[in-house]
Short mmCIF file of C-alpha atoms in Angstrom, two decimals:
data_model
loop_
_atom_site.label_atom_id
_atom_site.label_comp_id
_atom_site.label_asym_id
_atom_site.label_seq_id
_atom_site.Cartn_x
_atom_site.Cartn_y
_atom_site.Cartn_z
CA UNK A 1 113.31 123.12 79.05
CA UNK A 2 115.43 123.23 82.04
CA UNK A 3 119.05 121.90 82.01
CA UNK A 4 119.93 119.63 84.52
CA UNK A 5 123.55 118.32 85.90
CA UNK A 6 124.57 114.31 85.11
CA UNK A 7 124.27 113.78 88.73
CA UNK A 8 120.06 113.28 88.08
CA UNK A 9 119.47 109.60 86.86
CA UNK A 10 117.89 109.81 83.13
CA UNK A 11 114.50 108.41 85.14
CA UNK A 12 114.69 111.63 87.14
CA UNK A 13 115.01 113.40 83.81
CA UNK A 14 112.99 112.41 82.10
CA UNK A 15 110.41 112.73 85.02
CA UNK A 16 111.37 116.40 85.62
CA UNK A 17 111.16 118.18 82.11
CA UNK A 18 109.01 115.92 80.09
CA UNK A 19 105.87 118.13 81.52
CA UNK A 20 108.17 121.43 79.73
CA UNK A 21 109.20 119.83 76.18
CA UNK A 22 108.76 121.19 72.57
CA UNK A 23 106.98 118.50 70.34
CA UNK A 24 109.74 117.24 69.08
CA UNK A 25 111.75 116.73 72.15
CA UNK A 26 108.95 114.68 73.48
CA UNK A 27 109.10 112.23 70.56
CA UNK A 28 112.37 111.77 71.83
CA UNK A 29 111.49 111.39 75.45
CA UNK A 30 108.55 109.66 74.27
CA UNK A 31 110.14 106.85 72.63
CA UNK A 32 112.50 106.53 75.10
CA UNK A 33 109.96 105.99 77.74
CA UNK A 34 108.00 103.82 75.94
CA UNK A 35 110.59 101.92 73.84
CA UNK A 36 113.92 101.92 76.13
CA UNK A 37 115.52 99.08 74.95
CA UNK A 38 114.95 99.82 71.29
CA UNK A 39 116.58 102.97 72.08
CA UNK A 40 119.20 101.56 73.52
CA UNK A 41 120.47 99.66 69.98
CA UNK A 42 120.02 102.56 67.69
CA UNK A 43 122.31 105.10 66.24
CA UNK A 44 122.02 108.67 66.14
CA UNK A 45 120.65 108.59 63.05
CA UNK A 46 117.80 105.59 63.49
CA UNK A 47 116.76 107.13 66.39
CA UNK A 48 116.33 110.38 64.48
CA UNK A 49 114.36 108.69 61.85
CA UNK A 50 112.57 106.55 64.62
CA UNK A 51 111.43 109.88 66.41
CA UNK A 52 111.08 112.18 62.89
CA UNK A 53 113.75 114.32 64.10
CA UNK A 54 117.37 115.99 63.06
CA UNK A 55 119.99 113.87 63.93
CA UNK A 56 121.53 117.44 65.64
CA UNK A 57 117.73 117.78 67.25
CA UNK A 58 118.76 113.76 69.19
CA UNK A 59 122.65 115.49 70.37
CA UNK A 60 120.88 119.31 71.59
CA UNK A 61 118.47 116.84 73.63
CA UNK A 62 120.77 115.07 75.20
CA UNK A 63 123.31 117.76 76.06
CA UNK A 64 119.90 119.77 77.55
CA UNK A 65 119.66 116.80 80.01
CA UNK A 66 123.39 116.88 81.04
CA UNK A 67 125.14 114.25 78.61
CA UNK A 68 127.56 114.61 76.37
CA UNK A 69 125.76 113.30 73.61
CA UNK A 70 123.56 110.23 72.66
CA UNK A 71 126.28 107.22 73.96
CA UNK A 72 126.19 109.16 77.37
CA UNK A 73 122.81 109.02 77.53
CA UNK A 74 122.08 105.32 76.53
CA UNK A 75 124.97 104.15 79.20
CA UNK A 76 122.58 106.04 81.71
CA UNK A 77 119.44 104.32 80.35
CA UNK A 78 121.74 100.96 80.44
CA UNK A 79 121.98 101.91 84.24
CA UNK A 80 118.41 102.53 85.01
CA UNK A 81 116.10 100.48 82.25
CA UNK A 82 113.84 98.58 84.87
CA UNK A 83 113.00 102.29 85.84
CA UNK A 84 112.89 104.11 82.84
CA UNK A 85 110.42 100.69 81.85
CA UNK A 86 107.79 101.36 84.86
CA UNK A 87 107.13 104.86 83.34
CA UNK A 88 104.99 102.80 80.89
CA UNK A 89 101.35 100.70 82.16
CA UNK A 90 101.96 97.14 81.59
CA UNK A 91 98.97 95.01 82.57
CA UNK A 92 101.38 91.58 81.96
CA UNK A 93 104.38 92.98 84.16
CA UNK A 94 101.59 94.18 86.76
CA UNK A 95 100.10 90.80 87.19
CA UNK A 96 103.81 89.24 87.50
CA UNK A 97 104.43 91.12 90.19
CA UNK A 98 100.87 91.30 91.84
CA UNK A 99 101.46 87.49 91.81
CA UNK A 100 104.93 87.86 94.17
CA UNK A 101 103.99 90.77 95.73
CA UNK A 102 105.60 90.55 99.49
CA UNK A 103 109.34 89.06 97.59
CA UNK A 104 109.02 92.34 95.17
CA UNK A 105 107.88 94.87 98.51
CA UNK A 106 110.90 92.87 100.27
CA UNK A 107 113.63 93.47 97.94
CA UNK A 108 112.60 96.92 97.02
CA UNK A 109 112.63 98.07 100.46
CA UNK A 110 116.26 96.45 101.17
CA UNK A 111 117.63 97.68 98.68
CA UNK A 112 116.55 101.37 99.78
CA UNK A 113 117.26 100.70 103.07
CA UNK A 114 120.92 100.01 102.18
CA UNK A 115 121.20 103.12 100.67
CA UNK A 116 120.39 104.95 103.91
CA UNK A 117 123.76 106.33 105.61
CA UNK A 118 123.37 105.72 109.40
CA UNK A 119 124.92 109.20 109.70
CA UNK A 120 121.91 110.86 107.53
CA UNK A 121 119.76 109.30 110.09
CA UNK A 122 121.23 110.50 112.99
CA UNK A 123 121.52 114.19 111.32
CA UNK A 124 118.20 114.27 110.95
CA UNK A 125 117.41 112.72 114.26
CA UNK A 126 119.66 115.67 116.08
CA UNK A 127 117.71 118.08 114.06
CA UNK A 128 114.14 116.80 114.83
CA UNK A 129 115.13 116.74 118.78
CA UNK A 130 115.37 120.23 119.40
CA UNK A 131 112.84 121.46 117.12
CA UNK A 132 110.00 124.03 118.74
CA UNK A 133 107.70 123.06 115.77
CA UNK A 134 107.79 120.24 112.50
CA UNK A 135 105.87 121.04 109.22
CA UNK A 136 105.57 118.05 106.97
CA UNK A 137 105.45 118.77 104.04
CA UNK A 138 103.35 116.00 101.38
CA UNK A 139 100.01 115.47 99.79
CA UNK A 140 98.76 113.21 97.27
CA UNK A 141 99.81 109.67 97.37
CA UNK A 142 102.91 110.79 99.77
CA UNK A 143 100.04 112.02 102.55
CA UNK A 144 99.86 108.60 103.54
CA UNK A 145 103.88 108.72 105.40
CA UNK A 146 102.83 112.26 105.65
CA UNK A 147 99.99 111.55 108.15
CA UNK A 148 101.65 108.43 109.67
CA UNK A 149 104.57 110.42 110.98
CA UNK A 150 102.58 113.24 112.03
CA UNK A 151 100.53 110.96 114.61
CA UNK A 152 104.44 109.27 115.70
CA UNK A 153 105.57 112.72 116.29
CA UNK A 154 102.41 113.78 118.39
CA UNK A 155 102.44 110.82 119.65
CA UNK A 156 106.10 111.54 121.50
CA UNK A 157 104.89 114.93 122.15
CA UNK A 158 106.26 117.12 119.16
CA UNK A 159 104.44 120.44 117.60
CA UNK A 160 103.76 118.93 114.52
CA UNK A 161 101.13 120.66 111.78
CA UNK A 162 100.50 118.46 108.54
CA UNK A 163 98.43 120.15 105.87
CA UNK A 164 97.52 117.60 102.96
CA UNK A 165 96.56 121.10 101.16
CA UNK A 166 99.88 122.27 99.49
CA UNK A 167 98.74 126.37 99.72
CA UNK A 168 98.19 125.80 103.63
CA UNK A 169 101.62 124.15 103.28
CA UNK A 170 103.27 126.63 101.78
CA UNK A 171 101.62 129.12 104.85
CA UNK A 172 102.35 127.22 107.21
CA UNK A 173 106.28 126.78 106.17
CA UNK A 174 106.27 130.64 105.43
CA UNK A 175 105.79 131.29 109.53
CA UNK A 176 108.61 128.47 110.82
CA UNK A 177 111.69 129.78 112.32
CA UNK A 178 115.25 129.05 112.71
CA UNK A 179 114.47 126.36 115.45
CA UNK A 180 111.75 124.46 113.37
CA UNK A 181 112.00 121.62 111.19
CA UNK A 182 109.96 120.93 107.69
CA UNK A 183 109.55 117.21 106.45
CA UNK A 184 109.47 117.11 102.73
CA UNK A 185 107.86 113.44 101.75
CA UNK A 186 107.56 113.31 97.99
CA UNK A 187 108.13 110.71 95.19
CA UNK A 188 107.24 112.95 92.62
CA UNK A 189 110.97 113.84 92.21
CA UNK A 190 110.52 117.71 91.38
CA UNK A 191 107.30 118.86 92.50
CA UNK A 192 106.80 122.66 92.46
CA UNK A 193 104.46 122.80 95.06
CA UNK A 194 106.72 120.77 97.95
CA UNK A 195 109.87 122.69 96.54
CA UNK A 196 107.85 126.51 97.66
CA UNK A 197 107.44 124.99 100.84
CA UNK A 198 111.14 123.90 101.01
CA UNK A 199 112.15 127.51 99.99
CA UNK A 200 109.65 128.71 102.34
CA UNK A 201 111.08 126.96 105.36
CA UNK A 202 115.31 127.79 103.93
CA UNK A 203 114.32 131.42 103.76
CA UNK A 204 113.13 131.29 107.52
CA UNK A 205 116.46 129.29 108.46
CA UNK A 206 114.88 126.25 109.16
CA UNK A 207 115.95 122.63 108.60
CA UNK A 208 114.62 120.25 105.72
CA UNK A 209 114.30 116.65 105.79
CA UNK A 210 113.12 115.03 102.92
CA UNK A 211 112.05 111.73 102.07
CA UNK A 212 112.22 111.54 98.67
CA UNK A 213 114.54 110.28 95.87
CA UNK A 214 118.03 111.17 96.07
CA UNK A 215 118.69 112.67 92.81
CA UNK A 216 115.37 114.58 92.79
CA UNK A 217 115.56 118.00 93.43
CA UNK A 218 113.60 117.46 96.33
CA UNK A 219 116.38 116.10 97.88
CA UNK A 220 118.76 118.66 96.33
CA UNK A 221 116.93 121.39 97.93
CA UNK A 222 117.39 119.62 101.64
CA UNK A 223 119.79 119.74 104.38
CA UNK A 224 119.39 115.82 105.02
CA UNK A 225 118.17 113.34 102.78
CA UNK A 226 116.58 109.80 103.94
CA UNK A 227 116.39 108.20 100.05
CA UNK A 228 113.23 106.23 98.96
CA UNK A 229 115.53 104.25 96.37
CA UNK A 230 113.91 101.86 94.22
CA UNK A 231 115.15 100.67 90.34
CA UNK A 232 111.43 100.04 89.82
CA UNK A 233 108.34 100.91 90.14
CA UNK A 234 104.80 98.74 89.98
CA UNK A 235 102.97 101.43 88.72
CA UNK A 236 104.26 105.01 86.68
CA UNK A 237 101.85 106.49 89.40
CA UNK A 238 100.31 105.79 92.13
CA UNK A 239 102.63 104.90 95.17
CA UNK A 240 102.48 101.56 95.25
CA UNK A 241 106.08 100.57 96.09
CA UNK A 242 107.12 104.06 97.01
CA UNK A 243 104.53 104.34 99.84
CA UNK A 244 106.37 100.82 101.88
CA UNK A 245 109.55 102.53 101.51
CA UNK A 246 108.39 105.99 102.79
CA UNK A 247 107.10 104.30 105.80
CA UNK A 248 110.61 102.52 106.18
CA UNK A 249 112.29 105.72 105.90
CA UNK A 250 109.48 107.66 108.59
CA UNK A 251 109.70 104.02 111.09
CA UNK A 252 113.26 104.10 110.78
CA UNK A 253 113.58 108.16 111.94
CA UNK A 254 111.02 107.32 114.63
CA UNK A 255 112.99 104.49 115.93
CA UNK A 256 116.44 106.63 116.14
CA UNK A 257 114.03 109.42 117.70
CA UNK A 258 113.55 107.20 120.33
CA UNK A 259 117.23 105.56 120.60
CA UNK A 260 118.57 109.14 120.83
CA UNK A 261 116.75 110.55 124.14
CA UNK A 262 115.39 107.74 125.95
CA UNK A 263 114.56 109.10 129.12
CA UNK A 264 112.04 111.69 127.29
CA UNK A 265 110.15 109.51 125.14
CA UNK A 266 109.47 107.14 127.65
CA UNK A 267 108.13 109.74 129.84
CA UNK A 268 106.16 110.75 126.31
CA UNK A 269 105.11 107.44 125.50
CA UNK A 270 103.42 106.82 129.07
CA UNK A 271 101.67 109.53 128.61
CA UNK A 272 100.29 107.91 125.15
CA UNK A 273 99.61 104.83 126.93
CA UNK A 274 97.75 106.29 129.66
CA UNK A 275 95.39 108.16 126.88
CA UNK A 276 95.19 105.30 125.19
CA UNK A 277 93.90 102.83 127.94
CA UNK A 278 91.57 105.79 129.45
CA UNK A 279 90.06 105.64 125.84
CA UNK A 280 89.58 101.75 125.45
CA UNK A 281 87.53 101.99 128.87
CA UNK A 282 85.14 103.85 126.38
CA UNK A 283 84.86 107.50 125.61
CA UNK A 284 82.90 109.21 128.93
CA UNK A 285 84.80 112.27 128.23
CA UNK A 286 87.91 114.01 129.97
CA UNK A 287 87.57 113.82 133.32
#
C-alpha cells in the first residue's frame, strides 16, 4: 500500500490505494466507503469489531494514509462526506438529482470555478503560447475535454496530437521537447497510465498542464494545475459532473488563449471561418 501525505483529501485516498489493499484493510476502506457516517460515530474499537479487525490494524491504516490516527481521519471524512458518499451507487440520490439536474451542474461548476487562481490560468496560458507542439494527454470518459480542446487548439492553429490510446500517448509524450506542452485531463485522480505520459513529457523538459483534481497526483506531478473541484459526484464513475467542469476548465484556457495574443488568433480564427463557410457551400473539394 502506498503512503500518502495529509495534503490528499481521504476521497483521494481512498480512491488511490483501495485498488493495492490487503483484505483486511479493505474492510476498513470498505466500510468507510459504503457506511461514512456510521464511521464517523464509532470508536476505535467498534469500528474494529464493525470491520473484524485489531483495533492496532484501524491506527496502522490510518497512519498508512497520512493521519495521525483514527480522530484525524474521521475530521477528514467530516470534511469531505458528500464525496466519500458518491463512491457508493444510489438509485434514490441519483433520481434526486436527475430531477434538478441544471441547479446541481450549476453549483458544481461554480464552486470549481472559484477554486481556479486567475494566475494558474494565465501560467498555463504563457506556456501554451509558445509551444512548437501540445500532447493531450486523456482517454476514457476524460477523452471527451480531451477531443474538445484538441479541435480549439487546431482550430487557432496549434500542433496539437490527441491519442485516446494511452500506449500511443505515452509515444507520443516520449518524443516532445523542451518547447512542447502535454495536457493531462483526468478525473481518475492517480491513473498510472496519464502519470507515464506526465513523466514522459518532465523527462523531455516539457511543460504539464493538467486538468484534474487538485490533490490527485495528477496534479502533483504538473507544473500548473486548472482544478476540476467538486464535493460530489452523481455517479462513483462515469463523468457525469466531472465532464461540465473539464469543459469549464478547457473553455476557460481557450478564452485566456485568445485574451492573451489577440492579433494572432484573429488572424487564426479567419482562417477557421473562411474553411468553415467554403465547407457549408458543400464539399466540391479543395480548390
Amino acid at each position: 500500500m502506498i503512503r500518502l501525505n495529509n495534503n490528499d483529501s481521504i476521497f483521494h485516498k481512498l480512491k488511490d490505494t483501495m485498488p493495492y489493499m490487503k483484505p483486511a484493510q479493505m474492510r476498513i476502506a470498505s466500510f468507510i466507503k459504503d457506511n461514512p457516517r456510521a464511521a464517523m460515530k464509532l470508536t476505535v474499537a467498534e469500528f474494529a469489531d464493525a470491520t473484524k479487525t485489531a483495533a492496532s490494524t484501524i491506527v496502522e491504516f490510518c497512519k498508512k494514509l497520512g493521519y495521525t490516527g483514527f480522530r484525524d481521519l474521521k475530521i477528514s471524512l467530516a470534511q469531505e462526506i458528500e464525496l466519500v458518499e458518491s463512491m457508493t451507487l444510489d438509485f434514490e440520490r441519483v433520481s434526486r438529482i436527475a430531477g434538478n439536474l441544471v441547479e446541481f451542474v450549476y453549483a458544481s461548476a461554480s464552486e470549481s470555478l472559484s477554486s481556479l487562481c486567475a494566475s494558474e490560468l494565465e501560467t498555463a496560458a504563457k506556456g501554451l503560447l509558445p509551444a512548437d507542439k501540445v500532447e493531450i494527454f486523456a482517454f476514457g470518459f476524460d477523452a471527451v475535454a480531451g477531443l474538445d480542446f484538441f479541435v480549439k487548439l487546431k482550430q487557432l492553429g496549434f500542433q496539437c496530437n490527441f491519442y485516446e490510446n494511452p500506449f500511443m500517448q505515452s509515444i507520443s509524450a516520449y518524443h516532445m521537447t523542451s518547447q512542447s506542452v502535454g495536457i493531462a485531463i483526468s478525473s481518475s485522480h492517480s491513473s498510472r497510465d496519464i502519470l507515464d505520459s506526465i513523466q514522459y513529457a518532465k523527462k523531455a523538459g516539457s511543460m504539464v498542464i493538467s486538468i484534474a483534481a487538485a490533490g490527485s497526483r495528477i496534479a502533483a506531478a504538473s507544473d500548473v494545475v486548472l482544478p476540476t473541484y467538486s464535493k460530489t459526484k452523481i455517479l462513483p464513475e462515469g463523468g457525469i459532473l466531472t465532464r461540465y467542469i473539464q469543459l469549464l476548465m478547457v473553455d476557460s484556457l481557450f478564452l485566456k488563449l485568445l485574451e492573451m495574443d489577440k492579433e494572432r488568433f484573429a488572424s487564426a480564427y479567419r482562417q477557421f471561418e473562411e474553411i468553415i463557410n467554403y465547407k457549408r457551400r458543400g464539399d466540391r473539394g479543395v480548390i
